[in-house]
Amino acid sequence: MTTEEGIVISRDGSNARVRTQKTEACRSCAAKSACTTLGGGKEMEVDAANQAGAVEGDRVLIGFDTSSMMKASFLIYLFPIFSMILGGFIGQSLAPAFNGNETHFSVAGAATFVIAAFLLIRIIGKRLSHRESYIPKIIRILNTPGVSEKR
């Protein structure tokens, strides 16, 4: 499990919005659609399941399932590349059947397949973002303002 520290800035039922620092792990996170980058800088906000009962102002530890992150990385980075290569080969193999230029058909096939891959990623990403294993969770409260001891 990958973890990050942050500060709870608001609560909404069983969820909380946490301000944290953007890291390299953010690029491959499946739940990145639940995050909002503030002004393009290093800070970002994450919607997380508030399992620890944190309140506004608490410094918390957020957990992300590593296996889910690896699956999302494959989906986001490798699937479009494989799709583009497959589309290029299919386009090239279809060119003779239509008396077309192999290069043009190859480029058209690659472009079509990569666009289809991104559309599919968007659909799958929305479905995965609702699965519990892809939702960041507040797993521990590190400290509360005005309280000197850890809970």
XYZ file of N, CA and C in Angstrom:
453
model
N 0.842 -1.174 0.000
C 0.000 0.000 0.000
C 0.890 1.241 0.000
N 0.611 2.153 -0.907
C 1.314 3.426 -0.985
C 0.600 4.422 -0.086
N 1.376 5.219 0.634
C 0.763 6.186 1.542
C 1.278 7.601 1.278
N 0.457 8.569 1.608
C 0.789 9.990 1.516
C 0.210 10.686 2.729
N 0.844 11.766 3.137
C 0.317 12.577 4.239
C -0.411 13.783 3.674
N -1.427 14.240 4.401
C -2.161 15.419 3.980
C -2.945 16.008 5.138
N -3.653 17.098 4.854
C -4.464 17.780 5.864
C -5.905 17.815 5.381
N -6.826 17.403 6.245
C -8.249 17.409 5.910
C -8.709 18.863 5.817
N -9.309 19.217 4.672
C -9.804 20.590 4.522
C -11.329 20.666 4.577
N -11.999 19.524 4.354
C -13.459 19.498 4.504
C -13.932 18.053 4.598
N -15.172 17.903 5.107
C -15.798 16.580 5.201
C -17.131 16.615 4.497
N -17.494 15.462 3.927
C -18.796 15.330 3.282
C -19.279 13.909 3.536
N -20.046 13.725 4.573
C -20.533 12.391 4.927
C -19.385 11.489 5.327
N -19.252 10.359 4.624
C -18.194 9.407 4.953
C -16.913 9.671 4.162
N -16.864 10.776 3.446
C -15.675 11.151 2.675
C -15.081 12.438 3.214
N -13.830 12.672 2.874
C -13.155 13.905 3.260
C -12.299 14.380 2.099
N -12.131 15.674 1.997
C -11.231 16.261 1.001
C -9.940 16.583 1.729
N -8.834 16.062 1.197
C -7.532 16.187 1.834
C -6.576 16.926 0.910
N -5.888 17.919 1.448
C -4.867 18.644 0.681
C -3.536 17.956 0.939
N -2.848 17.612 -0.146
C -1.586 16.898 -0.041
C -0.624 17.423 -1.095
N 0.580 16.931 -1.091
C 1.587 17.311 -2.070
C 1.566 16.306 -3.220
N 1.630 16.801 -4.452
C 1.635 15.925 -5.624
C 2.993 15.232 -5.719
N 2.965 13.905 -5.959
C 4.191 13.113 -6.077
C 4.199 12.366 -7.404
N 5.275 11.655 -7.665
C 5.386 10.856 -8.892
C 4.314 9.769 -8.943
N 3.901 9.268 -7.777
C 2.886 8.206 -7.728
C 1.550 8.688 -8.277
N 1.328 9.995 -8.263
C 0.051 10.551 -8.719
C -0.195 10.292 -10.211
N 0.849 10.243 -10.995
C 0.683 10.082 -12.441
C -0.002 8.786 -12.819
N 0.259 7.724 -12.052
C -0.290 6.419 -12.416
C -1.483 6.003 -11.576
N -1.946 6.884 -10.741
C -3.044 6.533 -9.838
C -4.383 6.475 -10.570
N -5.115 5.406 -10.349
C -6.426 5.266 -10.982
C -7.434 6.250 -10.427
N -7.219 6.689 -9.240
C -8.169 7.607 -8.619
C -7.804 9.058 -8.864
N -6.912 9.293 -9.810
C -6.501 10.682 -10.019
C -7.650 11.566 -10.489
N -8.715 10.963 -11.004
C -9.873 11.777 -11.381
C -10.562 12.335 -10.140
N -10.295 11.764 -8.987
C -10.871 12.263 -7.740
C -10.018 13.379 -7.146
N -8.894 13.679 -7.778
C -7.971 14.691 -7.278
C -8.071 15.953 -8.121
N -7.808 17.080 -7.491
C -7.821 18.357 -8.192
C -6.506 19.060 -7.913
N -5.756 19.356 -8.959
C -4.512 20.087 -8.790
C -4.841 21.553 -8.596
N -4.226 22.176 -7.627
C -4.477 23.582 -7.317
C -3.460 24.451 -8.038
N -3.888 25.172 -9.059
C -3.018 26.111 -9.737
C -1.853 25.479 -10.453
N -1.888 24.187 -10.741
C -0.834 23.534 -11.492
C 0.437 23.321 -10.682
N 0.425 23.593 -9.386
C 1.617 23.466 -8.561
C 1.756 22.093 -7.960
N 2.442 22.060 -6.833
C 2.693 20.796 -6.155
C 1.540 20.367 -5.250
N 0.697 21.297 -4.831
C -0.418 20.935 -3.958
C -1.583 20.393 -4.766
N -2.315 19.475 -4.152
C -3.502 18.936 -4.794
C -4.504 18.533 -3.725
N -5.728 18.345 -4.146
C -6.780 17.899 -3.242
C -7.250 16.521 -3.682
N -7.481 15.655 -2.691
C -7.883 14.276 -2.940
C -9.162 13.999 -2.168
N -10.145 13.411 -2.830
C -11.330 12.926 -2.132
C -11.014 11.521 -1.649
N -11.139 11.297 -0.342
C -10.783 10.005 0.235
C -11.884 9.515 1.166
N -12.000 8.198 1.257
C -12.936 7.592 2.207
C -12.404 7.867 3.609
N -13.245 8.423 4.461
C -12.826 8.844 5.798
C -13.072 7.730 6.810
N -12.316 6.650 6.706
C -12.478 5.503 7.596
C -12.018 5.787 9.016
N -11.129 6.757 9.177
C -10.564 7.048 10.496
C -11.376 8.082 11.267
N -12.375 8.688 10.638
C -13.188 9.691 11.315
C -12.478 11.017 11.508
N -11.625 11.386 10.568
C -10.873 12.642 10.658
C -11.804 13.838 10.508
N -11.409 14.936 11.136
C -12.172 16.179 11.040
C -11.296 17.241 10.384
N -11.913 18.340 10.004
C -11.203 19.426 9.340
C -10.002 19.873 10.177
N -8.853 19.986 9.523
C -7.622 20.415 10.190
C -6.726 19.274 10.618
N -7.228 18.037 10.655
C -6.404 16.888 11.049
C -5.344 16.610 9.989
N -4.138 16.265 10.448
C -3.093 15.780 9.543
C -3.279 14.267 9.495
N -3.423 13.713 8.278
C -3.805 12.309 8.129
C -2.861 11.567 7.184
N -2.933 10.252 7.254
C -2.209 9.370 6.355
C -3.228 8.753 5.407
N -3.026 8.938 4.097
C -3.926 8.401 3.080
C -3.263 7.181 2.463
N -4.034 6.116 2.265
C -3.505 4.899 1.673
C -4.110 4.625 0.307
N -3.269 4.112 -0.602
C -3.679 3.738 -1.956
C -3.229 2.300 -2.185
N -4.101 1.463 -2.710
C -3.769 0.071 -2.988
C -2.757 0.001 -4.134
N -1.595 -0.593 -3.887
C -0.517 -0.650 -4.873
C -0.888 -1.483 -6.093
N -1.568 -2.607 -5.905
C -1.914 -3.444 -7.056
C -2.887 -2.711 -7.982
N -3.791 -1.956 -7.410
C -4.705 -1.157 -8.226
C -3.940 -0.103 -9.013
N -2.914 0.474 -8.380
C -2.104 1.477 -9.046
C -1.347 0.865 -10.234
N -0.863 -0.358 -10.073
C -0.142 -1.026 -11.163
C -1.084 -1.329 -12.330
N -2.289 -1.780 -12.024
C -3.269 -2.056 -13.081
C -3.629 -0.777 -13.827
N -3.810 0.292 -13.086
C -4.142 1.574 -13.706
C -2.987 2.079 -14.563
N -1.760 1.859 -14.111
C -0.586 2.271 -14.892
C -0.555 1.557 -16.234
N -0.826 0.255 -16.216
C -0.872 -0.491 -17.472
C -1.941 0.084 -18.381
N -3.112 0.310 -17.832
C -4.226 0.820 -18.617
C -3.898 2.185 -19.228
N -3.316 3.057 -18.451
C -3.068 4.421 -18.899
C -1.881 4.526 -19.854
N -0.805 3.787 -19.586
C 0.418 3.952 -20.365
C 0.600 2.931 -21.489
N 0.399 1.657 -21.208
C 0.720 0.625 -22.199
C -0.420 0.306 -23.158
N -1.641 0.311 -22.682
C -2.779 -0.033 -23.533
C -2.877 0.851 -24.781
N -2.722 2.180 -24.680
C -2.773 3.003 -25.897
C -1.649 2.679 -26.887
N -0.464 2.373 -26.368
C 0.664 2.044 -27.257
C 0.394 0.744 -27.993
N -0.038 -0.281 -27.265
C -0.360 -1.557 -27.910
C -1.489 -1.389 -28.927
N -2.475 -0.589 -28.584
C -3.600 -0.344 -29.490
C -3.128 0.345 -30.768
N -2.255 1.320 -30.624
C -1.751 2.042 -31.794
C -0.953 1.108 -32.715
N -0.118 0.278 -32.130
C 0.665 -0.668 -32.939
C -0.256 -1.654 -33.655
N -1.230 -2.192 -32.937
C -2.189 -3.118 -33.538
C -2.957 -2.448 -34.666
N -3.418 -1.218 -34.440
C -4.141 -0.476 -35.470
C -3.298 -0.236 -36.708
N -2.017 0.046 -36.507
C -1.109 0.240 -37.638
C -0.961 -1.025 -38.476
N -0.798 -2.163 -37.803
C -0.678 -3.435 -38.529
C -1.974 -3.788 -39.255
N -3.100 -3.576 -38.607
C -4.384 -3.880 -39.246
C -4.604 -2.973 -40.454
N -4.312 -1.689 -40.288
C -4.445 -0.756 -41.411
C -3.564 -1.145 -42.581
N -2.336 -1.518 -42.283
C -1.405 -1.922 -43.333
C -1.887 -3.180 -44.047
N -2.444 -4.126 -43.295
C -2.914 -5.368 -43.920
C -4.210 -5.166 -44.714
N -4.988 -4.133 -44.400
C -6.221 -3.851 -45.135
C -5.977 -3.064 -46.431
N -4.859 -2.392 -46.521
C -4.570 -1.539 -47.681
C -4.671 -2.276 -49.017
N -4.090 -3.461 -49.173
C -4.190 -4.148 -50.468
C -5.632 -4.498 -50.860
N -6.467 -4.805 -49.876
C -7.859 -5.159 -50.164
C -8.632 -3.972 -50.737
N -8.212 -2.753 -50.430
C -8.879 -1.547 -50.910
C -8.050 -0.787 -51.939
N -6.983 -1.422 -52.423
C -6.056 -0.796 -53.374
C -5.571 0.564 -52.863
N -5.241 0.615 -51.565
C -4.802 1.870 -50.947
C -3.328 1.842 -50.616
N -2.840 2.995 -50.256
C -1.453 3.158 -49.847
C -1.281 2.556 -48.450
N -0.318 1.644 -48.299
C -0.116 0.963 -47.020
C 0.227 1.943 -45.898
N 1.021 2.949 -46.217
C 1.407 3.933 -45.196
C 0.197 4.708 -44.706
N -0.647 5.163 -45.630
C -1.829 5.932 -45.254
C -2.797 5.086 -44.429
N -3.002 3.868 -44.853
C -3.895 2.975 -44.107
C -3.320 2.640 -42.730
N -2.013 2.468 -42.671
C -1.359 2.171 -41.402
C -1.519 3.332 -40.420
N -1.294 4.548 -40.895
C -1.437 5.731 -40.038
C -2.903 5.898 -39.612
N -3.820 5.710 -40.554
C -5.242 5.844 -40.226
C -5.671 4.785 -39.209
N -5.196 3.561 -39.388
C -5.522 2.493 -38.433
C -4.948 2.771 -37.058
N -3.697 3.226 -37.004
C -3.061 3.544 -35.720
C -3.812 4.669 -35.016
N -4.161 5.714 -35.759
C -4.889 6.850 -35.165
C -6.263 6.411 -34.668
N -6.962 5.617 -35.451
C -8.285 5.142 -35.058
C -8.211 4.301 -33.788
N -7.247 3.403 -33.726
C -7.135 2.518 -32.567
C -6.682 3.268 -31.315
N -5.808 4.257 -31.453
C -5.369 4.988 -30.261
C -6.505 5.872 -29.732
N -7.307 6.444 -30.612
C -8.469 7.225 -30.172
C -9.470 6.312 -29.478
N -9.706 5.145 -30.062
C -10.616 4.169 -29.439
C -10.078 3.727 -28.077
N -8.752 3.563 -27.964
C -8.151 3.164 -26.690
C -8.391 4.222 -25.622
N -8.221 5.496 -25.973
C -8.434 6.557 -24.990
C -9.900 6.659 -24.584
N -10.805 6.447 -25.518
C -12.228 6.443 -25.171
C -12.548 5.277 -24.230
N -11.980 4.122 -24.533
C -12.184 2.947 -23.683
C -11.575 3.162 -22.295
N -10.407 3.777 -22.235
C -9.771 4.075 -20.949
C -10.654 4.995 -20.127
N -11.256 5.965 -20.771
C -12.138 6.901 -20.059
C -13.342 6.162 -19.459
N -13.936 5.264 -20.247
C -15.087 4.494 -19.772
C -14.672 3.567 -18.627
N -13.584 2.840 -18.811
C -13.114 1.909 -17.779
C -12.688 2.680 -16.532
N -12.027 3.820 -16.714
C -11.584 4.634 -15.582
C -12.739 5.104 -14.718
N -13.830 5.495 -15.353
C -15.002 5.927 -14.581
C -15.572 4.770 -13.773
N -15.591 3.587 -14.355
C -16.102 2.411 -13.629
C -15.170 2.042 -12.479
N -13.865 2.059 -12.741
C -12.906 1.682 -11.708
C -12.872 2.685 -10.558
N -13.133 3.943 -10.842
C -13.063 4.966 -9.793
C -14.133 4.758 -8.722
N -15.127 3.927 -9.001
C -16.172 3.646 -8.019
C -15.896 2.368 -7.232
N -14.886 1.614 -7.637
C -14.526 0.401 -6.898
C -13.730 0.779 -5.661
N -13.994 0.071 -4.598
C -13.357 0.388 -3.321
C -11.836 0.318 -3.381
N -11.287 -0.625 -4.128
C -9.834 -0.776 -4.171
C -9.144 0.381 -4.898
N -9.888 1.191 -5.645
C -9.308 2.312 -6.370
C -9.564 3.652 -5.684
N -10.216 3.632 -4.527
C -10.524 4.866 -3.812
C -9.502 5.062 -2.701
N -8.848 6.232 -2.658
C -7.921 6.491 -1.551
C -8.675 6.486 -0.224
N -7.986 6.072 0.844
C -8.625 5.968 2.154
C -7.774 6.667 3.212
N -8.439 7.366 4.121
C -7.734 7.913 5.280
C -7.581 6.754 6.250
N -6.350 6.329 6.460
C -6.125 5.142 7.282
C -5.698 5.467 8.706
N -5.220 6.716 8.925
C -4.807 7.070 10.280
C -4.750 8.580 10.435
N -5.124 9.039 11.606
C -4.985 10.455 11.939
C -3.627 10.616 12.611
N -2.789 11.480 12.056
C -1.449 11.666 12.602
C -1.445 12.656 13.764
N -2.186 13.746 13.615
C -2.370 14.662 14.742
C -3.509 15.619 14.451
N -4.032 16.213 15.518
C -5.120 17.161 15.423
C -4.612 18.507 15.938
N -4.926 19.618 15.252
C -4.479 20.911 15.747
C -4.976 21.153 17.172
N -4.087 21.619 18.022
C -4.446 21.910 19.405
C -4.337 20.711 20.321
N -4.043 19.525 19.779
C -3.876 18.322 20.583
C -2.439 17.877 20.433
N -1.706 17.770 21.519
C -0.288 17.498 21.437
C 0.041 16.018 21.220
N -0.837 15.132 21.580
C -0.561 13.702 21.414
C -1.241 13.142 20.183
N -0.667 12.057 19.646
C -1.257 11.395 18.477
C -2.405 10.516 18.926
N -3.422 10.441 18.060
C -4.545 9.548 18.365
C -4.246 8.180 17.800
